[in-house]
Tab-separated table of C-alpha atoms in Angstrom:
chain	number	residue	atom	x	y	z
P	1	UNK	CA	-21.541	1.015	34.085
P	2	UNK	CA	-19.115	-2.110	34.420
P	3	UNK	CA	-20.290	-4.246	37.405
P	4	UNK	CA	-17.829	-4.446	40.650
P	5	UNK	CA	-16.546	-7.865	38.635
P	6	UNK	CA	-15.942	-6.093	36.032
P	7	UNK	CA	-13.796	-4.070	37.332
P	8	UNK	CA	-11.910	-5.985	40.034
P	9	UNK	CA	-10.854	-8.315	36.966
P	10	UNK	CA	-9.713	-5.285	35.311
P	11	UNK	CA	-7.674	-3.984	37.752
P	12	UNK	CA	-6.068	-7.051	38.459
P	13	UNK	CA	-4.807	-7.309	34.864
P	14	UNK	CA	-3.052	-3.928	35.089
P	15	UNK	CA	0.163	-2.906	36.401
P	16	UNK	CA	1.083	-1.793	39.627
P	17	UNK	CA	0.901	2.353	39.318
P	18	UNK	CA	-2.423	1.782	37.338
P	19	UNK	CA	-3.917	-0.650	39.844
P	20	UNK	CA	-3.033	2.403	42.317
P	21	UNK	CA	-4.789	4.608	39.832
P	22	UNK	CA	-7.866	2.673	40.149
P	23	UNK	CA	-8.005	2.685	43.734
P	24	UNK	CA	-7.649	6.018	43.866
P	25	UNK	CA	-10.929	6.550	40.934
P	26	UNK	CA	-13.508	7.092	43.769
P	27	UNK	CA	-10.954	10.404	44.749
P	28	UNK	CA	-10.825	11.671	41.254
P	29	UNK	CA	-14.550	11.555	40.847
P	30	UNK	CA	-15.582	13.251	44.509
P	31	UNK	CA	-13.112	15.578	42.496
P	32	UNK	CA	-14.504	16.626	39.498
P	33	UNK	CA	-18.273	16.958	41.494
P	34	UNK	CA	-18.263	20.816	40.704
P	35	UNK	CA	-16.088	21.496	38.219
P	36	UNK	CA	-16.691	22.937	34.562
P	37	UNK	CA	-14.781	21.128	31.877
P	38	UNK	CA	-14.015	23.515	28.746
P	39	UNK	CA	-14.573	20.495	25.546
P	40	UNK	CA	-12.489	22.306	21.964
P	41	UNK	CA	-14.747	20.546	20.022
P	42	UNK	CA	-15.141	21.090	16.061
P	43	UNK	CA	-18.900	21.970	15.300
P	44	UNK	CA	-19.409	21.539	11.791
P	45	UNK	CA	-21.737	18.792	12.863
P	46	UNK	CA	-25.480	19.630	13.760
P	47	UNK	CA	-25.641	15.470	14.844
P	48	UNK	CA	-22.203	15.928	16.585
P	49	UNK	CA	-23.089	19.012	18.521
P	50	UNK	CA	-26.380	17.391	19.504
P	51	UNK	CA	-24.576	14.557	20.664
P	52	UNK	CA	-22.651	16.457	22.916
P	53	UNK	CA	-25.338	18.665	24.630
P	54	UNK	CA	-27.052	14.646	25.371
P	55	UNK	CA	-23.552	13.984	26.782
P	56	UNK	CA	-23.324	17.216	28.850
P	57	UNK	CA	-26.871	16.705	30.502
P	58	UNK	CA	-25.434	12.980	31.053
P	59	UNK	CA	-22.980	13.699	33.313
P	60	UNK	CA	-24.152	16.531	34.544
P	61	UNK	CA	-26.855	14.363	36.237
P	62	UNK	CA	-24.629	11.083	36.860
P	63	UNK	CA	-21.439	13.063	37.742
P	64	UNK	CA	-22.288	16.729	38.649
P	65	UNK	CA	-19.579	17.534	35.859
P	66	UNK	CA	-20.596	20.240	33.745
P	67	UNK	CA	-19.362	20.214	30.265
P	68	UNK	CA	-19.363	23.399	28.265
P	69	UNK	CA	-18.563	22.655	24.135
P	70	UNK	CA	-16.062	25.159	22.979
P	71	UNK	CA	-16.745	25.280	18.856
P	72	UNK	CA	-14.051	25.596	17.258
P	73	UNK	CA	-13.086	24.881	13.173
P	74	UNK	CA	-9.256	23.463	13.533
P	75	UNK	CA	-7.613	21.615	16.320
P	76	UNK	CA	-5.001	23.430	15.485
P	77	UNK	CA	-6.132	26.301	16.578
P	78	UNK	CA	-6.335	25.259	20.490
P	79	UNK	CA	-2.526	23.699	20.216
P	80	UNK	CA	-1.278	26.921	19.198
P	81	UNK	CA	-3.228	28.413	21.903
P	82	UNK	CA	-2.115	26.023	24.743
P	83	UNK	CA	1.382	26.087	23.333
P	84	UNK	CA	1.276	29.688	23.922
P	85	UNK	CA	0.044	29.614	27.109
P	86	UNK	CA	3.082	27.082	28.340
P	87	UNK	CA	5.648	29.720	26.780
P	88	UNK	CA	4.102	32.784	28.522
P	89	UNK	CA	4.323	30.432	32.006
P	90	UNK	CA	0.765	29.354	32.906
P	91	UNK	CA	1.325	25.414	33.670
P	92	UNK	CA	-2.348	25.670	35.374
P	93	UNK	CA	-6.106	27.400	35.157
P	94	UNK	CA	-5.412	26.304	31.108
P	95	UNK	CA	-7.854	27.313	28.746
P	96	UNK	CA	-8.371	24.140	27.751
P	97	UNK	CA	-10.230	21.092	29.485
P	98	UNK	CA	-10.455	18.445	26.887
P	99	UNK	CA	-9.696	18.144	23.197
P	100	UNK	CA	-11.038	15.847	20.572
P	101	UNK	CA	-7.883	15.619	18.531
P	102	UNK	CA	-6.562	13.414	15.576
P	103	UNK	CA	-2.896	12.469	14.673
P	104	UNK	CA	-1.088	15.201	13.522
P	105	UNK	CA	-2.053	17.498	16.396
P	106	UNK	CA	-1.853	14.461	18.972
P	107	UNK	CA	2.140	13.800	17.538
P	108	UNK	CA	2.873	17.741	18.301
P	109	UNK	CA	1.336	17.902	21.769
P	110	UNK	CA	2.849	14.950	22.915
P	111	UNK	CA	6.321	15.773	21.659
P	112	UNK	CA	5.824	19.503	22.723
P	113	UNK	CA	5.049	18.292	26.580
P	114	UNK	CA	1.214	19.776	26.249
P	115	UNK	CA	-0.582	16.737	27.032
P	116	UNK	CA	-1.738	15.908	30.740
P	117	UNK	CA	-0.928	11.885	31.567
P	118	UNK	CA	-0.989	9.128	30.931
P	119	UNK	CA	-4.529	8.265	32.268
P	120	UNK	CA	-6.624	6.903	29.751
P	121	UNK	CA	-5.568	3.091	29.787
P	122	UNK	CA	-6.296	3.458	33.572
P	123	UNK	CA	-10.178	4.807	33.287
P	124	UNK	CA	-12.591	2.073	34.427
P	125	UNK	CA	-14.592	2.063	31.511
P	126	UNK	CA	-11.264	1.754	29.793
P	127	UNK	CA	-11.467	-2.120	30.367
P	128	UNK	CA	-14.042	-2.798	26.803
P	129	UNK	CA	-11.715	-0.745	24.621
P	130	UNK	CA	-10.862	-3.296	21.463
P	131	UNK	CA	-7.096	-2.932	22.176
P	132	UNK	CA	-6.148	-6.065	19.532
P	133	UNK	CA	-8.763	-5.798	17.250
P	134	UNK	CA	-8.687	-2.263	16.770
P	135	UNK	CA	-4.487	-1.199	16.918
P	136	UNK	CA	-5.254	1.989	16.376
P	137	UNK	CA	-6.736	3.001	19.513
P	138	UNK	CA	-3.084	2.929	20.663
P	139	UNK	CA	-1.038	3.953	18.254
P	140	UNK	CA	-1.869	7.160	16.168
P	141	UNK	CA	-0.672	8.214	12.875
P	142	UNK	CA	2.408	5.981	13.825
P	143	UNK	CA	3.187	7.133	17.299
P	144	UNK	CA	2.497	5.138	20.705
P	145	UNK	CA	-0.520	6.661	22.589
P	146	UNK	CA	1.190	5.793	26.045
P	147	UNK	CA	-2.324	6.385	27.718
P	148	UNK	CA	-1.707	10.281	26.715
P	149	UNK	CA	-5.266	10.060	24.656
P	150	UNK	CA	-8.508	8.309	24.943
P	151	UNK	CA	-9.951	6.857	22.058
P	152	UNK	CA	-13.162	8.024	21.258
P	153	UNK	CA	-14.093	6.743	18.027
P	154	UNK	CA	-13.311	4.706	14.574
P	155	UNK	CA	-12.889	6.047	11.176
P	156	UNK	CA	-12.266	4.398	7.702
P	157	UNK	CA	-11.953	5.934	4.484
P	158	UNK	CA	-15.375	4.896	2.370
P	159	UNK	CA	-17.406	5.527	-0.839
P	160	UNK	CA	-20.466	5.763	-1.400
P	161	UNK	CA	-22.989	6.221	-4.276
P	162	UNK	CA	-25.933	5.725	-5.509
P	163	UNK	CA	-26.556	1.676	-5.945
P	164	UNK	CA	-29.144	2.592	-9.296
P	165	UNK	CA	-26.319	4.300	-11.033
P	166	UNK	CA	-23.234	2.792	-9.381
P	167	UNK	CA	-24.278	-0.897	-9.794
P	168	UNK	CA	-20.664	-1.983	-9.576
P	169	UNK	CA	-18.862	0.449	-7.408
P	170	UNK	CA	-15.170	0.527	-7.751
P	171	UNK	CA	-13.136	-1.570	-5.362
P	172	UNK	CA	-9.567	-0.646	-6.021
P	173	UNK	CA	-7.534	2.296	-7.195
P	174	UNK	CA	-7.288	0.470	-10.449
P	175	UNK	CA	-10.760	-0.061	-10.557
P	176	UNK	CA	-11.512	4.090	-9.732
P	177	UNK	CA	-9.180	4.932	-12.400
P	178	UNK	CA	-11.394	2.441	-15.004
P	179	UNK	CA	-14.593	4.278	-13.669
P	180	UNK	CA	-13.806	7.674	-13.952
P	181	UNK	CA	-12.518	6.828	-17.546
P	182	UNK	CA	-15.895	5.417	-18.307
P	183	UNK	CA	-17.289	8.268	-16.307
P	184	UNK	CA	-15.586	11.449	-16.917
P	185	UNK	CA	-15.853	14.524	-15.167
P	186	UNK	CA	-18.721	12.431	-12.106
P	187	UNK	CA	-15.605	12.081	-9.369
P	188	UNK	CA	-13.638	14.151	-7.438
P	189	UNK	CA	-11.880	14.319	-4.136
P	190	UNK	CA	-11.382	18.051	-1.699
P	191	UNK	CA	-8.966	20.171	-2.185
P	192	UNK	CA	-5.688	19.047	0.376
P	193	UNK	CA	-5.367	20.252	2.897
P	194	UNK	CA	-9.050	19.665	3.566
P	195	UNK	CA	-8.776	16.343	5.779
P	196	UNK	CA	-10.328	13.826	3.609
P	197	UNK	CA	-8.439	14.761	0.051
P	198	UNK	CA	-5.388	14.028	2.063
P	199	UNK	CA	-6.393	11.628	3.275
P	200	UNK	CA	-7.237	9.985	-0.522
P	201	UNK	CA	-4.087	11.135	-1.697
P	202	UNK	CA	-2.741	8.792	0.905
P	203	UNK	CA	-4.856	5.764	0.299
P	204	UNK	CA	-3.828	6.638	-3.466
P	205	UNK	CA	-0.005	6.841	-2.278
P	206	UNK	CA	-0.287	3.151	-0.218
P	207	UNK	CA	-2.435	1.603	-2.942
P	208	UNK	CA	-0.437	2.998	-6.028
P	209	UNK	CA	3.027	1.796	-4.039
P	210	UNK	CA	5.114	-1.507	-3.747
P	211	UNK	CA	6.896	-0.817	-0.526
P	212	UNK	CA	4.996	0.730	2.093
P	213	UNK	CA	7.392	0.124	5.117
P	214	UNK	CA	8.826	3.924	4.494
P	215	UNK	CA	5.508	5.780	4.833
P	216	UNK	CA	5.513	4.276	8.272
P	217	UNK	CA	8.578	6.462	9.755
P	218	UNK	CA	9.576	10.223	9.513
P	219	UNK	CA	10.058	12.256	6.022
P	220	UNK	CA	13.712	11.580	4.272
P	221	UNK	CA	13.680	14.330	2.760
P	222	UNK	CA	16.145	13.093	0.576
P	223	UNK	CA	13.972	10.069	-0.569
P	224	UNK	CA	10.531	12.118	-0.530
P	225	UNK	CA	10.621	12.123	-4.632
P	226	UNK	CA	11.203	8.662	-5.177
P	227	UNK	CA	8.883	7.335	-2.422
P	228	UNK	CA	6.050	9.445	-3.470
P	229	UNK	CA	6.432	8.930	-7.282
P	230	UNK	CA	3.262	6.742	-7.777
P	231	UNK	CA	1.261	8.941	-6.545
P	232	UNK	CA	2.281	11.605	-8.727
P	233	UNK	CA	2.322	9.532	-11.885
P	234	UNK	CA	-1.448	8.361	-10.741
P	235	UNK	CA	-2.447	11.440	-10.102
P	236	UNK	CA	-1.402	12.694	-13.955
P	237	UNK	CA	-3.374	9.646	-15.111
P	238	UNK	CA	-7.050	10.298	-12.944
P	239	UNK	CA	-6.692	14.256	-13.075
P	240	UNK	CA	-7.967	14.936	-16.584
P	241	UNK	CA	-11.038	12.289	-15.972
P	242	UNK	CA	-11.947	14.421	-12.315
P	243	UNK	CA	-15.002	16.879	-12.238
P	244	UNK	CA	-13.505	19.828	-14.277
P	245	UNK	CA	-10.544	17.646	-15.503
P	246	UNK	CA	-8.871	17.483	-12.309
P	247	UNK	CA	-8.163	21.620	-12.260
P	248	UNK	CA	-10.811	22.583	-9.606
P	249	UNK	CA	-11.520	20.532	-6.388
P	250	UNK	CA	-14.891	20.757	-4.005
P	251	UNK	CA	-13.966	22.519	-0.690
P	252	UNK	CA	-15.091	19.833	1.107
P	253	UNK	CA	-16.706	16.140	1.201
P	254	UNK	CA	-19.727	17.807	2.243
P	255	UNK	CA	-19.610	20.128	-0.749
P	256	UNK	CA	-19.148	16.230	-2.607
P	257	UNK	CA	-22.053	15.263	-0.827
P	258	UNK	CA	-24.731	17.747	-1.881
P	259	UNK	CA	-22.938	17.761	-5.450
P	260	UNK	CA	-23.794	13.600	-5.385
P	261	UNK	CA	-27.363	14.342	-3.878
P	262	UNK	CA	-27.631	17.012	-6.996
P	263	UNK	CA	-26.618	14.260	-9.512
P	264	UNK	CA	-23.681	15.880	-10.431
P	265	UNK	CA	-21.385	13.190	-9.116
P	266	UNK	CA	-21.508	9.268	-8.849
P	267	UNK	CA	-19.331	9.368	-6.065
P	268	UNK	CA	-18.609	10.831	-3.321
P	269	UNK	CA	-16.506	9.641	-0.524
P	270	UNK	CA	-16.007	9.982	3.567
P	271	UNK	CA	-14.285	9.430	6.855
P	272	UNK	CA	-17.261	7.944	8.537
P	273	UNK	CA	-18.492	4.345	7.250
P	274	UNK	CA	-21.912	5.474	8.390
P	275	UNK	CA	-22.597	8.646	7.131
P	276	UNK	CA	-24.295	7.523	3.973
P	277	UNK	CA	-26.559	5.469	6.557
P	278	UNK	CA	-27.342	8.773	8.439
P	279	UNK	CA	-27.802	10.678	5.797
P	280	UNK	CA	-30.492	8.022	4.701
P	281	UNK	CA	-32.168	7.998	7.985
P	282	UNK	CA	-32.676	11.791	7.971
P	283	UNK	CA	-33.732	11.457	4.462
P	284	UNK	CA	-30.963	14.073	3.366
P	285	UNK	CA	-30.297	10.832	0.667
P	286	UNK	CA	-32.433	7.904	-0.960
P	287	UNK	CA	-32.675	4.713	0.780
P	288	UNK	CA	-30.873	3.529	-2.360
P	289	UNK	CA	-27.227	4.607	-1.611
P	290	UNK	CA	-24.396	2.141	-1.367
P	291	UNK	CA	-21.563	2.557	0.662
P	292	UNK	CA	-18.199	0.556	-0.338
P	293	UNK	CA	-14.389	0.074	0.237
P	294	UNK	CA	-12.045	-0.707	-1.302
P	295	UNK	CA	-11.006	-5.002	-0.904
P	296	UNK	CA	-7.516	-4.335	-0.302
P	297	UNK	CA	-8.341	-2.196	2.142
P	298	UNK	CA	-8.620	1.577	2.999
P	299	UNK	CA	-7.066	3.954	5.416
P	300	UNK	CA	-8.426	3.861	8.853
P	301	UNK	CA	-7.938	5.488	12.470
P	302	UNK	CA	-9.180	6.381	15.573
P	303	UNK	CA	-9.875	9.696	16.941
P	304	UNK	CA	-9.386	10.554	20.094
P	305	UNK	CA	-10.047	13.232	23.190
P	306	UNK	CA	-7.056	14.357	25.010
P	307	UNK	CA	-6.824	16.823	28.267
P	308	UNK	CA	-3.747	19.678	28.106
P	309	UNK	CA	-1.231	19.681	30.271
P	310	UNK	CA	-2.378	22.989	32.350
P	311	UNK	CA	-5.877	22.307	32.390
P	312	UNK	CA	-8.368	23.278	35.285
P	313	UNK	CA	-10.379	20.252	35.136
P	314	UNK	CA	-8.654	17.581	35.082
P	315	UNK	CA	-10.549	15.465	37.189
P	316	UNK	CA	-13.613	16.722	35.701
P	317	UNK	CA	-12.743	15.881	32.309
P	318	UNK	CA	-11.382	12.469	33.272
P	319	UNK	CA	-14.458	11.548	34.222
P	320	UNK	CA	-16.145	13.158	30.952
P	321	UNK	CA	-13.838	10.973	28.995
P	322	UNK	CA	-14.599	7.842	31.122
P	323	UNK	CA	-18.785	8.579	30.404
P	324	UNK	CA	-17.972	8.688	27.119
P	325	UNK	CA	-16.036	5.439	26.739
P	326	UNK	CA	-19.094	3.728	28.918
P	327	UNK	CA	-21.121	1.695	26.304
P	328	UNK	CA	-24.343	3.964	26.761
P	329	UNK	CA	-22.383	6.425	25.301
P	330	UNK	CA	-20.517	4.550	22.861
P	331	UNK	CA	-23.625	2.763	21.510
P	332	UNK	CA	-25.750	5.847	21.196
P	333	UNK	CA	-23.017	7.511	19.220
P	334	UNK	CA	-22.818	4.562	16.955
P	335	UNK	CA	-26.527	4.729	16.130
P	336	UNK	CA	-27.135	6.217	12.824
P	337	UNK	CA	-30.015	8.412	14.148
P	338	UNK	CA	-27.758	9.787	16.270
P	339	UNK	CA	-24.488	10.200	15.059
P	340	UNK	CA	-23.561	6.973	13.288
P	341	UNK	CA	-19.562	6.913	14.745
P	342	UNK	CA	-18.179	3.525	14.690
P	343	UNK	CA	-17.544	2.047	18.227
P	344	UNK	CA	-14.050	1.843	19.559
P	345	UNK	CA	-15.554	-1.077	22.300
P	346	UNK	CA	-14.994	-4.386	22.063
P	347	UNK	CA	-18.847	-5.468	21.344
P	348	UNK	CA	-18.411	-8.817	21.739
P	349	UNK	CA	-16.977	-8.960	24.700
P	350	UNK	CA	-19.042	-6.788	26.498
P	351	UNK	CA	-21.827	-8.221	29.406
P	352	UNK	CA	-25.617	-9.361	27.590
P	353	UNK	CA	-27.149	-5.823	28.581
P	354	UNK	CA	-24.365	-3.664	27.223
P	355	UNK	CA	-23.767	-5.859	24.305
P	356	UNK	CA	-27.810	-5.476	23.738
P	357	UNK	CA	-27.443	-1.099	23.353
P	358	UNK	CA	-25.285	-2.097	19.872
P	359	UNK	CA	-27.913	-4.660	18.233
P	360	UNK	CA	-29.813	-2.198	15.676
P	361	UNK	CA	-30.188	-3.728	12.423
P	362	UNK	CA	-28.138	-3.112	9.534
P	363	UNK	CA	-29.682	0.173	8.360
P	364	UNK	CA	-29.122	0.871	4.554
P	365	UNK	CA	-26.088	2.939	3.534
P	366	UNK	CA	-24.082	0.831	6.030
P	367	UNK	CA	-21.136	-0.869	4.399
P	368	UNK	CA	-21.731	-4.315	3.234
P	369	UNK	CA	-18.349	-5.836	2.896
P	370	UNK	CA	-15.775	-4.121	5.984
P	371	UNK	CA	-12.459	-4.037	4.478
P	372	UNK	CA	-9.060	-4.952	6.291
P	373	UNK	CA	-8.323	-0.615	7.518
P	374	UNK	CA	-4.568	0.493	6.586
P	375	UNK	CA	-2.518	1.944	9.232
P	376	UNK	CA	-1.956	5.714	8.576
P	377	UNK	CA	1.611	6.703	7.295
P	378	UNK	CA	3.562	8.593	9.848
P	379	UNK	CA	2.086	12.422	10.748
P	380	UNK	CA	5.077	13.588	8.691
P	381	UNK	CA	3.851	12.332	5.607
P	382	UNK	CA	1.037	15.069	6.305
P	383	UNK	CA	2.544	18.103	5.450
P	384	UNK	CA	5.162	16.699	2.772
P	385	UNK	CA	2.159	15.666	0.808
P	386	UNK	CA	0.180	18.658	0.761
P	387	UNK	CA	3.269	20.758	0.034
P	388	UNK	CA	3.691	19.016	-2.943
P	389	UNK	CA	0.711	18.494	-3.832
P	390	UNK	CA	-0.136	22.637	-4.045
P	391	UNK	CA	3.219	23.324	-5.641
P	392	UNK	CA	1.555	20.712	-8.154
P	393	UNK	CA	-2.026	21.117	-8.815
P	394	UNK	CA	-2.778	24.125	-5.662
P	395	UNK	CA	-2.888	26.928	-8.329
């Protein structure tokens, strides 16, 4: 918990209607004693999920909050849902507590009027977020956060392979390209729209182009060919080298996974820079994987947990979020025997005993060398991309 210093000096550096907010913190918390707070939550995780029943007995115990995970496959599920729900007129006793929720979904809530705020730049715990050394955590897939979003966690694209036969992973496109030639048929990415092949076809798209200024603002429709032509024209070059020449993709990076585990890829790749470290620890993968990215750097974010605008809970799931921005939280999540999800905290800066939660040794799997992480293109560039991309190769 930040001291009473702590957070004196933090309110004093904020404006007026937060420094209100703040004051007002002890309210919101006598608040939320009682409530239930309803977390849409994806669940494809057995570390995740276990991570969040730790977090629900947490504050259940500090807070009297009870926090009930809501599984669910696709955030975009739960927009439709509360979108629906504002049509049909109920603007309160939502469905919907909290949502952890990335950039495409965050850019259509907030434009739609479904998110409740802003609130989280005025949590206490708020104060350790690395605002300047980690941009993202407010702005998301191009669009201001405006406090409508708490950052939760950091993501990079990564690779990762076995160090014995990888000696000399890749670490450009250019380089990729060379490897798969060398290595044909033992890389692949997932089949768009699965999140992390778009999310190479855009690191191929900012690596493969000169001029990246227009994949930072809306579509032009009109300009979409010419300002997505390299990745095309890479894409026709690394296809026929791909795991069954480029005309079948893996469902998913986890399908990659257990196809690298089975030897029947070199390389796999990921969202998380630590998940070749956890998988390690849980001995899913030798102690001899390498994780990499590339120099120039590789596309990188923050996800974050958001509260509708008709929830029930909203006290109750401000204080939820605030728990889980406290560094107990943070660091626990960050350890690869838990869940291994990069910190959004300012480490550094935090007081001896906090900083002391995030000094684990290096465990292998970890990436060595932390690349500079890209900005993501606008949310836009999302759906254009995948479009294309299936009228291409979806077939």
């Amino acid at each position: 918990m930040p001291t009473r210093r702590h957070l004196l000096a933090a309110v004093a550096s904020l404006p007026f209607t937060s420094r209100a907010f703040a004051a007002d913190w002890p309210d919101v918390m006598r608040a939320a004693r009682g409530q239930t707070v309803y977390f849409n939550a994806w669940a494809g995780s057995e570390r995740i999920n276990a991570y969040l029943q730790w977090a629900g007995a947490e504050v259940d115990k500090r807070h009297g909050v009870k926090l009930e995970h809501v599984k669910i496959a696709d955030t975009a599920e739960v927009v439709k849902r509360v979108r629906s729900e504002k049509q049909a007129g109920r603007t309160s006793q939502g469905s919907a507590d909290m949502v952890w929720i990335n950039g495409e979904n965050f850019v259509a809530m907030k434009r739609d009027g479904l998110l409740f705020g802003p609130f989280s730049e005025r949590l206490p715990h708020y104060v350790h977020v690395d605002v300047s050394g980690k941009p993202t955590t407010r702005v998301d897939f191009s669009e201001p956060v405006d406090g409508m979003e708490a950052p939760w966690g950091m993501a990079q694209l990564t690779f990762f392979g076995d160090g014995k036969r990888v000696p000399q992973p890749p670490r450009s496109l250019s380089e990729l390209i060379d490897f798969a030639r060398r290595h044909p048929g033992r890389f692949t990415y997932p089949k768009p729209p699965d999140f992390h092949g778009t999310t190479f076809l855009k690191q191929v798209l900012l690596e493969a182009s000169r001029d990246r200024q227009p994949f930072y603002a809306p579509v032009d429709a009109h300009r979409f060919a010419a300002h997505s032509a390299p990745l095309w024209s890479t894409l026709e070059v690394l296809h026929p080298l791909l795991w069954r020449h480029g005309r079948q993709f893996p469902a998913s990076n986890t399908a990659m996974r257990q196809m690298l585990a089975d030897g029947e890829l070199l390389i796999t790749l990921t969202f998380n820079p630590n998940e070749a470290a956890t998988e390690i620890a849980a001995r899913r993968l030798p102690a001899s994987v390498v994780s990499w990215q590339h120099a120039g750097g590789t596309i990188g974010n923050t996800h974050f947990l958001a509260i509708p605008f008709n929830a029930k809970a909203k006290e109750g799931a401000q204080v939820v979020i605030d728990f889980l921005l406290s560094p107990a939280a943070q660091a626990r999540k960050a350890d690869v025997a838990h869940w291994g999800d990069p910190t959004v905290l300012a480490v550094e800066r935090l007081p001896a005993a906090d900083k002391a939660l995030f000094s684990q040794a290096d465990a292998p799997g970890v990436v060595a060398h932390v690349a500079p992480a890209l900005p993501e293109p606008h949310a836009s560039w999302v759906e254009a991309i995948e479009r294309e991309w299936t009228r291409r190769y979806g077939q």
